[in-house]
Coordinates of C-alpha atoms in Angstrom, one line a residue:
Chain S
X1 CA -8.0 12.4 -7.6
X2 CA -7.7 9.4 -6.0
X3 CA -8.6 6.1 -8.1
X4 CA -10.7 3.5 -6.7
X5 CA -8.6 0.4 -6.6
X6 CA -9.4 -2.8 -8.0
X7 CA -7.7 -5.4 -6.0
X8 CA -7.7 -9.2 -7.2
X9 CA -7.3 -11.6 -4.5
X10 CA -5.8 -14.8 -4.7
X11 CA -6.6 -17.4 -2.2
X12 CA -4.0 -19.6 -1.5
X13 CA -3.9 -23.2 -0.4
X14 CA -0.6 -25.2 -0.6
X15 CA 1.1 -22.5 -2.7
X16 CA -1.8 -22.8 -5.1
X17 CA -4.5 -20.4 -6.2
X18 CA -7.9 -21.6 -5.0
X19 CA -11.6 -20.5 -4.7
X20 CA -14.3 -21.6 -2.9
X21 CA -17.7 -20.5 -2.1
X22 CA -19.1 -19.2 1.2
X23 CA -15.4 -20.1 2.5
X24 CA -15.9 -23.8 1.7
X25 CA -15.3 -26.0 -1.4
X26 CA -11.8 -25.1 -2.6
X27 CA -10.8 -25.6 -6.2
X28 CA -7.6 -25.2 -7.4
X29 CA -6.8 -22.6 -10.0
X30 CA -3.1 -22.8 -10.7
X31 CA 0.1 -21.0 -10.3
X32 CA 0.2 -17.7 -7.9
X33 CA 3.1 -16.1 -9.4
X34 CA 2.0 -16.3 -13.1
X35 CA -1.6 -15.2 -11.7
X36 CA 0.1 -12.1 -9.8
X37 CA 1.8 -10.9 -12.8
X38 CA -0.9 -11.4 -15.2
X39 CA -2.9 -9.2 -13.1
X40 CA -0.5 -6.6 -12.9
X41 CA 0.0 -6.7 -16.5
X42 CA -3.8 -5.9 -16.8
X43 CA -4.0 -3.2 -14.5
X44 CA -4.8 -4.4 -11.1
X45 CA -3.9 -1.7 -8.4
X46 CA -2.8 -4.1 -5.9
X47 CA -2.6 -7.8 -5.3
X48 CA -3.8 -9.7 -2.2
X49 CA -2.5 -13.0 -1.1
X50 CA -4.7 -14.7 1.4
X51 CA -3.5 -18.2 2.7
X52 CA -7.0 -20.0 3.4
X53 CA -5.3 -22.7 5.0
X54 CA -2.7 -21.2 7.4
X55 CA -4.9 -20.4 10.3
X56 CA -4.1 -24.1 11.4
X57 CA -1.2 -24.9 9.3
X58 CA 2.6 -24.5 8.8
X59 CA 3.3 -21.1 7.4
X60 CA 6.5 -21.6 6.2
X61 CA 5.3 -22.4 2.7
X62 CA 3.5 -19.1 2.6
X63 CA 6.4 -17.2 3.6
X64 CA 8.7 -18.7 0.5
X65 CA 5.6 -18.1 -1.8
X66 CA 5.2 -14.4 -0.7
X67 CA 8.9 -13.9 -1.4
X68 CA 8.5 -15.3 -5.1
X69 CA 5.4 -13.4 -5.5
X70 CA 7.1 -10.2 -4.3
X71 CA 10.3 -10.5 -6.6
X72 CA 7.8 -10.6 -9.7
X73 CA 5.6 -7.7 -9.2
X74 CA 6.0 -4.1 -8.8
X75 CA 2.7 -3.1 -7.4
X76 CA 1.6 -3.2 -3.6
X77 CA 1.2 -6.6 -1.9
X78 CA -0.8 -7.4 1.0
X79 CA -1.0 -10.8 2.7
X80 CA -2.9 -12.3 5.0
X81 CA -4.2 -15.7 6.7
X82 CA -2.7 -17.2 9.9
X83 CA -1.0 -14.0 11.1
X84 CA -1.0 -14.4 14.5
X85 CA 2.1 -12.2 16.2
X86 CA 4.4 -9.4 15.6
X87 CA 7.0 -12.3 14.3
X88 CA 4.5 -13.5 11.7
X89 CA 3.8 -9.9 10.4
X90 CA 7.9 -9.3 10.5
X91 CA 8.2 -12.7 8.4
X92 CA 5.6 -11.4 6.0
X93 CA 7.1 -8.0 5.5
X94 CA 10.6 -9.1 5.4
X95 CA 9.7 -11.8 2.7
X96 CA 8.3 -8.9 0.5
X97 CA 4.8 -8.1 1.4
X98 CA 3.8 -4.3 1.8
X99 CA 1.0 -5.1 4.2
X100 CA -0.4 -7.6 6.2
X101 CA -4.1 -8.6 6.8
X102 CA -4.9 -9.7 10.3
X103 CA -8.3 -11.5 11.4
X104 CA -8.2 -14.0 14.0
X105 CA -5.2 -12.8 15.3
X106 CA -6.3 -9.1 15.9
X107 CA -9.6 -10.7 17.6
X108 CA -7.5 -13.1 19.9
X109 CA -5.3 -10.2 20.7
X110 CA -6.4 -6.5 19.8
X111 CA -3.1 -5.3 21.2
X112 CA -1.4 -6.7 18.0
X113 CA -2.8 -3.9 15.9
X114 CA -1.1 -1.6 18.1
X115 CA 1.9 -3.2 18.3
X116 CA 2.2 -3.8 14.5
X117 CA 1.2 -0.3 13.6
X118 CA 4.0 0.9 16.0
X119 CA 6.6 -1.1 14.7
X120 CA 5.9 -1.1 11.0
X121 CA 3.3 1.9 10.5
X122 CA -0.4 1.9 10.6
X123 CA 0.1 1.7 6.4
X124 CA 1.0 -1.8 6.9
X125 CA -1.8 -3.0 9.1
X126 CA -4.9 -4.2 7.3
X127 CA -7.6 -5.4 9.6
X128 CA -9.6 -8.1 7.7
X129 CA -13.1 -8.4 9.4
X130 CA -15.1 -11.7 8.5
X131 CA -18.7 -10.5 8.7
X132 CA -21.8 -12.7 8.8
X133 CA -25.3 -11.2 9.1
X134 CA -26.8 -11.9 12.8
X135 CA -30.6 -10.6 13.0
X136 CA -30.1 -6.8 12.4
X137 CA -26.2 -6.7 12.7
X138 CA -23.3 -8.2 11.7
X139 CA -21.0 -10.6 13.7
X140 CA -17.0 -10.7 13.5
X141 CA -16.1 -14.5 12.8
X142 CA -12.6 -16.2 13.2
X143 CA -10.8 -19.2 11.6
X144 CA -11.7 -18.5 8.1
X145 CA -15.4 -18.0 8.9
X146 CA -15.9 -21.1 11.3
X147 CA -16.2 -19.5 14.4
X148 CA -18.8 -16.9 15.5
X149 CA -17.2 -14.4 18.0
X150 CA -20.4 -12.6 19.1
X151 CA -18.4 -9.6 18.5
X152 CA -20.4 -6.6 16.6
X153 CA -18.6 -5.5 13.3
X154 CA -19.2 -2.1 13.9
X155 CA -17.7 -2.0 17.4
X156 CA -14.6 -3.9 15.9
X157 CA -14.3 -1.4 13.0
X158 CA -14.5 1.4 15.5
X159 CA -12.0 0.3 18.0
X160 CA -9.6 -1.3 15.2
X161 CA -9.2 2.2 14.0
X162 CA -8.3 3.8 17.5
X163 CA -6.1 0.6 17.9
X164 CA -3.9 1.9 14.8
X165 CA -5.4 -0.3 11.6
X166 CA -4.7 1.6 8.5
X167 CA -7.2 0.1 6.4
X168 CA -10.3 -2.5 6.5
X169 CA -10.9 -5.5 4.7
X170 CA -14.3 -6.0 5.1
X171 CA -15.5 -9.7 3.8
X172 CA -19.1 -10.6 3.7
X173 CA -19.1 -14.6 4.4
X174 CA -22.8 -14.3 3.3
X175 CA -21.7 -13.4 0.0
X176 CA -18.3 -14.6 -0.6
X177 CA -18.1 -16.3 -4.0
X178 CA -21.8 -16.5 -4.5
X179 CA -21.9 -13.7 -7.0
X180 CA -25.1 -12.3 -5.7
X181 CA -23.1 -8.9 -5.2
X182 CA -21.6 -7.1 -2.5
X183 CA -23.1 -6.7 1.0
X184 CA -23.9 -3.2 0.2
X185 CA -25.9 -2.6 3.7
X186 CA -22.7 -3.9 5.5
X187 CA -20.1 -2.0 3.5
X188 CA -21.8 1.4 3.6
X189 CA -22.5 1.0 7.4
X190 CA -18.5 0.4 8.2
X191 CA -17.2 2.9 5.5
X192 CA -19.1 5.6 7.2
X193 CA -18.3 4.9 10.4
X194 CA -14.4 5.0 10.1
X195 CA -12.0 7.3 8.5
X196 CA -9.8 4.6 7.3
X197 CA -10.3 3.4 3.9
X198 CA -12.5 0.2 3.4
X199 CA -12.0 -2.5 0.8
X200 CA -15.2 -4.3 0.0
X201 CA -15.1 -8.1 -0.5
X202 CA -17.2 -10.9 -1.1
X203 CA -19.9 -11.4 -3.7
X204 CA -18.8 -9.6 -7.0
X205 CA -20.9 -11.4 -9.9
X206 CA -21.0 -8.8 -12.4
X207 CA -19.5 -5.3 -13.2
X208 CA -22.6 -3.3 -11.8
X209 CA -21.8 -4.9 -8.5
X210 CA -18.6 -3.3 -8.4
X211 CA -20.3 0.1 -9.3
X212 CA -22.7 -0.7 -6.4
X213 CA -20.3 -1.2 -3.9
X214 CA -18.1 2.0 -4.8
X215 CA -21.2 4.4 -5.2
X216 CA -23.8 2.9 -2.8
X217 CA -21.6 0.9 -0.4
X218 CA -18.9 4.0 -0.6
X219 CA -16.4 1.3 -0.7
X220 CA -12.5 2.9 -1.3
X221 CA -11.4 0.0 -3.1
X222 CA -12.8 -3.7 -4.1
X223 CA -11.6 -7.1 -3.9
X224 CA -12.3 -9.4 -6.7
X225 CA -11.8 -13.2 -7.0
X226 CA -14.1 -15.1 -9.1
X227 CA -14.9 -12.4 -11.5
X228 CA -11.4 -12.5 -12.8
X229 CA -9.9 -15.8 -11.9
X230 CA -12.2 -17.8 -14.6
X231 CA -11.2 -15.2 -17.3
X232 CA -14.8 -13.8 -17.4
X233 CA -13.2 -10.3 -17.5
X234 CA -10.2 -9.0 -17.6
X235 CA -9.3 -6.3 -15.2
X236 CA -9.0 -3.6 -18.2
X237 CA -12.5 -4.2 -19.3
X238 CA -13.5 -3.9 -15.7
X239 CA -11.8 -0.5 -15.3
X240 CA -13.5 0.7 -18.8
X241 CA -16.6 -0.2 -17.6
X242 CA -16.3 1.7 -14.3
X243 CA -14.6 4.9 -16.1
X244 CA -18.1 4.9 -18.5
X245 CA -20.2 4.7 -15.3
X246 CA -18.0 8.1 -14.1
X247 CA -16.0 6.2 -11.6
X248 CA -12.3 7.5 -11.5
X249 CA -9.9 4.2 -12.2
X250 CA -6.2 4.3 -13.0
Chain E
X1 CA 26.7 2.0 -7.1
X2 CA 23.4 3.3 -5.3
X3 CA 23.3 3.5 -1.9
X4 CA 19.8 3.0 -0.1
X5 CA 19.7 4.5 3.4
X6 CA 18.8 2.3 6.3
X7 CA 17.5 4.0 9.1
X8 CA 16.3 0.8 10.9
X9 CA 12.6 1.5 10.5
X10 CA 11.8 -1.0 7.9
X11 CA 11.5 -3.0 4.9
X12 CA 14.1 -2.0 2.2
X13 CA 13.1 -5.1 -0.2
X14 CA 11.1 -3.4 -2.4
X15 CA 13.2 -0.4 -3.7
X16 CA 16.4 -2.9 -3.5
X17 CA 14.3 -5.1 -5.9
X18 CA 13.3 -2.6 -8.2
X19 CA 16.9 -1.3 -8.8
X20 CA 17.9 -5.2 -9.4
X21 CA 15.3 -5.3 -12.1
X22 CA 16.5 -2.4 -13.7
X23 CA 20.1 -3.8 -13.6
X24 CA 21.6 -1.2 -11.2
X25 CA 23.4 -2.5 -8.4
X26 CA 22.7 -1.2 -4.8
X27 CA 24.2 -1.3 -1.4
X28 CA 22.3 -0.6 1.6
X29 CA 23.9 1.9 4.1
X30 CA 23.9 1.3 7.8
X31 CA 26.7 3.4 8.8
X32 CA 29.2 5.8 7.5
X33 CA 31.6 2.8 7.0
X34 CA 29.3 1.9 4.0
X35 CA 29.3 5.0 1.6
X36 CA 32.5 4.4 0.0
X37 CA 31.9 3.9 -3.7
X38 CA 28.5 5.1 -3.4
X39 CA 27.6 7.2 -6.1
X40 CA 23.8 7.9 -5.5
X41 CA 21.6 7.9 -2.6
X42 CA 18.2 7.0 -2.0
X43 CA 16.2 7.5 1.3
X44 CA 13.2 5.3 0.8
X45 CA 10.2 6.1 2.9
X46 CA 8.7 3.6 5.6
X47 CA 8.4 4.4 9.0
X48 CA 7.6 7.6 10.8
X49 CA 9.3 10.9 10.8
X50 CA 10.8 10.8 14.2
X51 CA 12.0 7.1 13.7
X52 CA 13.7 8.0 10.7
X53 CA 15.5 11.3 12.0
X54 CA 16.4 9.1 15.2
X55 CA 17.7 6.4 13.1
X56 CA 19.9 8.7 11.2
X57 CA 21.1 10.1 14.2
X58 CA 21.8 7.0 16.0
X59 CA 23.7 5.3 12.8
X60 CA 25.7 8.5 12.6
X61 CA 24.1 9.3 9.2
X62 CA 22.3 12.6 9.8
X63 CA 25.1 14.9 9.1
X64 CA 26.7 12.7 6.4
X65 CA 23.2 12.9 4.5
X66 CA 22.5 16.6 5.0
X67 CA 26.3 17.3 3.8
X68 CA 25.7 14.8 0.7
X69 CA 22.4 16.5 -0.2
X70 CA 24.0 20.0 0.2
X71 CA 27.1 19.5 -2.0
X72 CA 24.8 18.7 -4.5
X73 CA 25.3 14.6 -5.0
X74 CA 22.9 12.4 -6.4
X75 CA 20.1 12.1 -4.1
X76 CA 16.4 10.3 -4.4
X77 CA 13.9 10.7 -1.7
X78 CA 10.8 8.6 -1.4
X79 CA 7.8 9.2 0.6
X80 CA 9.0 9.9 4.4
X81 CA 12.1 10.4 2.2
X82 CA 10.8 13.8 1.0
X83 CA 9.1 14.9 4.0
X84 CA 12.5 14.6 6.0
X85 CA 13.9 17.2 3.7
X86 CA 11.9 19.7 5.6
X87 CA 12.2 21.6 9.0
X88 CA 9.7 20.0 10.9
X89 CA 6.7 17.7 10.8
X90 CA 3.1 17.5 12.7
X91 CA 4.3 13.9 13.1
X92 CA 6.7 14.6 15.5
X93 CA 6.3 18.2 16.8
X94 CA 9.9 18.4 18.5
X95 CA 12.1 16.9 16.2
X96 CA 14.1 18.7 13.4
X97 CA 14.4 17.4 9.8
X98 CA 17.1 17.8 7.8
X99 CA 16.2 21.2 6.8
X100 CA 17.1 21.4 3.4
X101 CA 13.8 23.1 2.5
X102 CA 12.1 25.6 4.8
X103 CA 8.4 24.6 6.1
X104 CA 6.6 22.2 8.0
X105 CA 5.0 18.8 7.2
X106 CA 1.2 18.6 7.8
X107 CA -1.2 16.1 9.0
X108 CA -3.7 15.1 6.4
X109 CA -7.4 16.5 7.3
X110 CA -9.4 14.3 4.7
X111 CA -12.4 12.3 5.0
X112 CA -10.1 9.3 4.7
X113 CA -6.4 9.0 5.9
X114 CA -4.0 7.6 5.2
X115 CA -4.1 8.6 1.3
X116 CA -3.8 5.1 -0.2
X117 CA -3.6 4.1 -3.7
X118 CA -3.2 5.5 -7.2
X119 CA -3.3 9.4 -7.9
X120 CA -2.2 11.7 -10.5
X121 CA 1.0 13.3 -10.9
X122 CA 0.5 16.9 -12.1
X123 CA 3.5 18.4 -13.5
X124 CA 4.1 22.2 -13.7
X125 CA 6.6 21.6 -16.6
X126 CA 8.8 19.2 -18.2
X127 CA 10.9 17.3 -15.7
X128 CA 13.7 14.9 -16.3
X129 CA 12.1 12.0 -14.1
X130 CA 9.3 11.9 -16.0
X131 CA 10.7 11.4 -19.6
X132 CA 9.0 8.8 -21.6
X133 CA 5.9 9.0 -19.3
X134 CA 2.3 9.8 -20.3
X135 CA 1.0 13.3 -18.9
X136 CA -1.0 13.2 -15.6
X137 CA 0.1 9.7 -14.9
X138 CA -1.0 7.7 -11.7
X139 CA 1.3 6.9 -9.2
X140 CA 1.0 4.7 -6.0
X141 CA 0.6 7.0 -2.7
X142 CA 0.6 6.0 1.1
X143 CA 1.0 8.6 3.4
X144 CA -0.8 10.6 6.3
X145 CA 1.2 13.6 6.1
X146 CA 1.7 15.9 3.2
X147 CA 3.9 19.1 2.3
X148 CA 1.4 21.9 1.1
X149 CA 1.5 23.0 -2.5
X150 CA 3.2 26.2 -3.1
X151 CA 4.7 27.5 -6.3
X152 CA 8.4 27.6 -6.1
X153 CA 11.1 26.9 -8.4
X154 CA 12.1 23.6 -6.8
X155 CA 8.3 22.2 -6.7
X156 CA 7.9 20.3 -9.9
X157 CA 4.2 18.8 -9.4
X158 CA 1.7 18.6 -7.4
X159 CA -1.4 15.9 -6.3
X160 CA -4.8 16.5 -5.3
X161 CA -6.5 14.7 -2.4
X162 CA -9.0 16.9 -1.2
X163 CA -6.2 19.7 -1.0
X164 CA -3.1 20.1 -3.3
X165 CA 0.0 18.9 -2.0
X166 CA 3.8 18.2 -3.6
X167 CA 4.4 15.2 -5.2
X168 CA 7.7 16.1 -6.9
X169 CA 10.5 18.3 -5.9
X170 CA 13.9 18.9 -7.7
X171 CA 16.6 21.1 -7.3
X172 CA 20.0 20.3 -9.1
X173 CA 20.9 16.6 -8.4
X174 CA 18.2 16.3 -5.5
X175 CA 15.1 14.9 -6.3
X176 CA 12.3 13.9 -4.1
X177 CA 8.7 12.2 -4.7
X178 CA 6.0 11.7 -2.6
X179 CA 4.5 8.6 -4.0
X180 CA 6.3 5.1 -4.3
X181 CA 8.0 4.6 -7.5
X182 CA 9.0 1.2 -6.7
X183 CA 5.1 0.2 -5.9
X184 CA 4.1 2.0 -9.3
X185 CA 4.2 -1.0 -12.0
X186 CA 6.0 -0.1 -15.1
X187 CA 5.9 4.0 -14.8
X188 CA 7.5 3.6 -11.5
X189 CA 10.3 1.6 -12.6
X190 CA 10.7 4.1 -15.7
X191 CA 11.0 6.8 -13.4
X192 CA 13.8 5.1 -11.3
X193 CA 15.5 4.4 -14.5
X194 CA 15.1 8.2 -15.5
X195 CA 16.4 9.2 -12.1
X196 CA 19.8 7.0 -12.5
X197 CA 20.5 8.1 -16.0
X198 CA 19.7 12.1 -15.0
X199 CA 22.2 12.2 -12.4

């Protein structure tokens, strides 16, 4: 049986690992290469690198970092942040990424999903949705959570699947870095609507939250940052906990 | 020297890097001019069935590769590199594969497709590729098409994702796996090392 994936996410700014709360207040947490290797040794199922600044800064530094991280790990590597066109995708993949996560770039040009899927395969294309609650629904945000597009999350998720996305990374802006738990309602809604895997992101504060995201939110994978970055939990402990709760993990 | 077949569909970085790490030298095969001194061949798994077959043909590698396999030389197919060994695929109805094994590659009809993530490889009996690897190991899978499981002398293992499918094939010096050993951490590296030492 397929194991639920536990994916640590390294938010990157100026080639360092950082972490913020509700997409703000960035704090440096050290060398991404060491972190990535450390997580692989602990049993991470995949590594995500998100360039939190790249939406508006020079990206060469990021491509160089991707290649340095990719050289040292032997599990899948997904990268995102500032991927705007096919050339950015190609650069990221050629630097050693296995998948690219696109958010703002896909909303500005939905054809990028289709073109990317055609050129590199759907399995490479992770649609990243930055979702924020708006009345009874959720809106998609762009530019690292700074701009409300007014686009409905569910509608965008459905469309992106048709366009050729291979996975959806679903980030809750409301929960990001708060430790209050994943937005289960949002996660379940999107996961049940599409037939591609959903990675839940934003809000994990304890192990129960992960269980909830998988069982109640129907997430196919969970993204973690704060929970592991401050060495509060080791990935092995997280997996032991989920295993005792009856969830299949590697 | 290990030759990595480049059929133009994508990124060979991961597989090259894995052999590098293990201390084996590789060369990317872009045309038949590159095949001198090659002792082992890896057909990696990126892209689609049709682009792989078209790519092999346009680079003049299709017949060379089929001949390499048929004459029993060391070969490892990974993911799509396993699927192209069959006759046809739902992914490209009018395109013929290498036809080393009979049958058709099917589209997964699961609740969530692609099958992405770590799943268990269930061996039928001892297989050299898995020497030193614990039983029922997890490997990393990423695919939307599969070879239906059936018992036969060359089917070595199955994996279950709603339906059982073939995850390891072996016949003589030919080995093929549906998962990505180059993305499966330490166990994957061990499997690649075993393959080089086996044939």
